[in-house]
XYZ file of C-alpha atoms in Angstrom:
61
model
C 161.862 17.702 130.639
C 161.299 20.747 132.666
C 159.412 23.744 131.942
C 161.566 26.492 130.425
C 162.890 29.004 133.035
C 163.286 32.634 132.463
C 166.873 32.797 131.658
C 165.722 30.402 128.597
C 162.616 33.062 127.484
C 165.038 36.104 127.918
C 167.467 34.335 125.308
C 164.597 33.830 123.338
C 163.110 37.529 123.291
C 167.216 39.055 122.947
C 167.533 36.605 119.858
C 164.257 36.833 118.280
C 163.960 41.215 118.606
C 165.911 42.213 116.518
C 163.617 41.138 113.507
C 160.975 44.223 113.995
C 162.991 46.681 113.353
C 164.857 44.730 110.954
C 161.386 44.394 108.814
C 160.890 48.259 109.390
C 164.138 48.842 107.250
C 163.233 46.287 104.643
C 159.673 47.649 104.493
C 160.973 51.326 103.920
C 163.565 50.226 101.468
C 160.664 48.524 99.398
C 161.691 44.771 100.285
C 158.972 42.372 102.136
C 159.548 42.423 106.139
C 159.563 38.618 105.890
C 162.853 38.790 104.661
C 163.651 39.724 108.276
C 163.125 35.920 109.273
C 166.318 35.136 106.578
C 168.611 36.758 109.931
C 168.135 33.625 111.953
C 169.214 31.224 108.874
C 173.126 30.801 108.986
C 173.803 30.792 105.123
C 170.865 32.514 104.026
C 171.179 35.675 106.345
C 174.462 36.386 104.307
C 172.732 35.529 100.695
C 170.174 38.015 101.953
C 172.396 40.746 103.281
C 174.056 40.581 99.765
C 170.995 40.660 97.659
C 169.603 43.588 100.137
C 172.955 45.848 99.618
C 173.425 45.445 95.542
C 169.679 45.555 94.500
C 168.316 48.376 93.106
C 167.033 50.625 95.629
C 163.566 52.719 94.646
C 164.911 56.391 93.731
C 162.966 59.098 96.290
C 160.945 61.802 94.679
């Protein structure tokens, strides 16, 4: 096997950046950024988008 070319690193960074700012909303909405790794998990990203929209959300003062 070959070393892994850019085109393969590129797919890599599109794919995987999208979980920073993904953790920034959790954090804000009072959820643990890890939950951001539950987008690259086929059935569980759903589970989690679910459990995200119909929790209770902290009220702001």
């Amino acid at each position: 096997m070959g070393s892994m070319s850019i085109w393969h690193w590129l797919i890599i960074l599109i794919t995987l950046a999208p979980m920073f700012p993904i953790g920034q909303v959790l954090k804000k909405a009072g959820f643990s950024p890890w939950w951001a790794l539950l987008y690259m998990v086929p059935i569980f990203n759903l589970v989690a988008l679910f459990v995200f929209a119909y929790s209770k959300w902290p009220n702001r003062a």
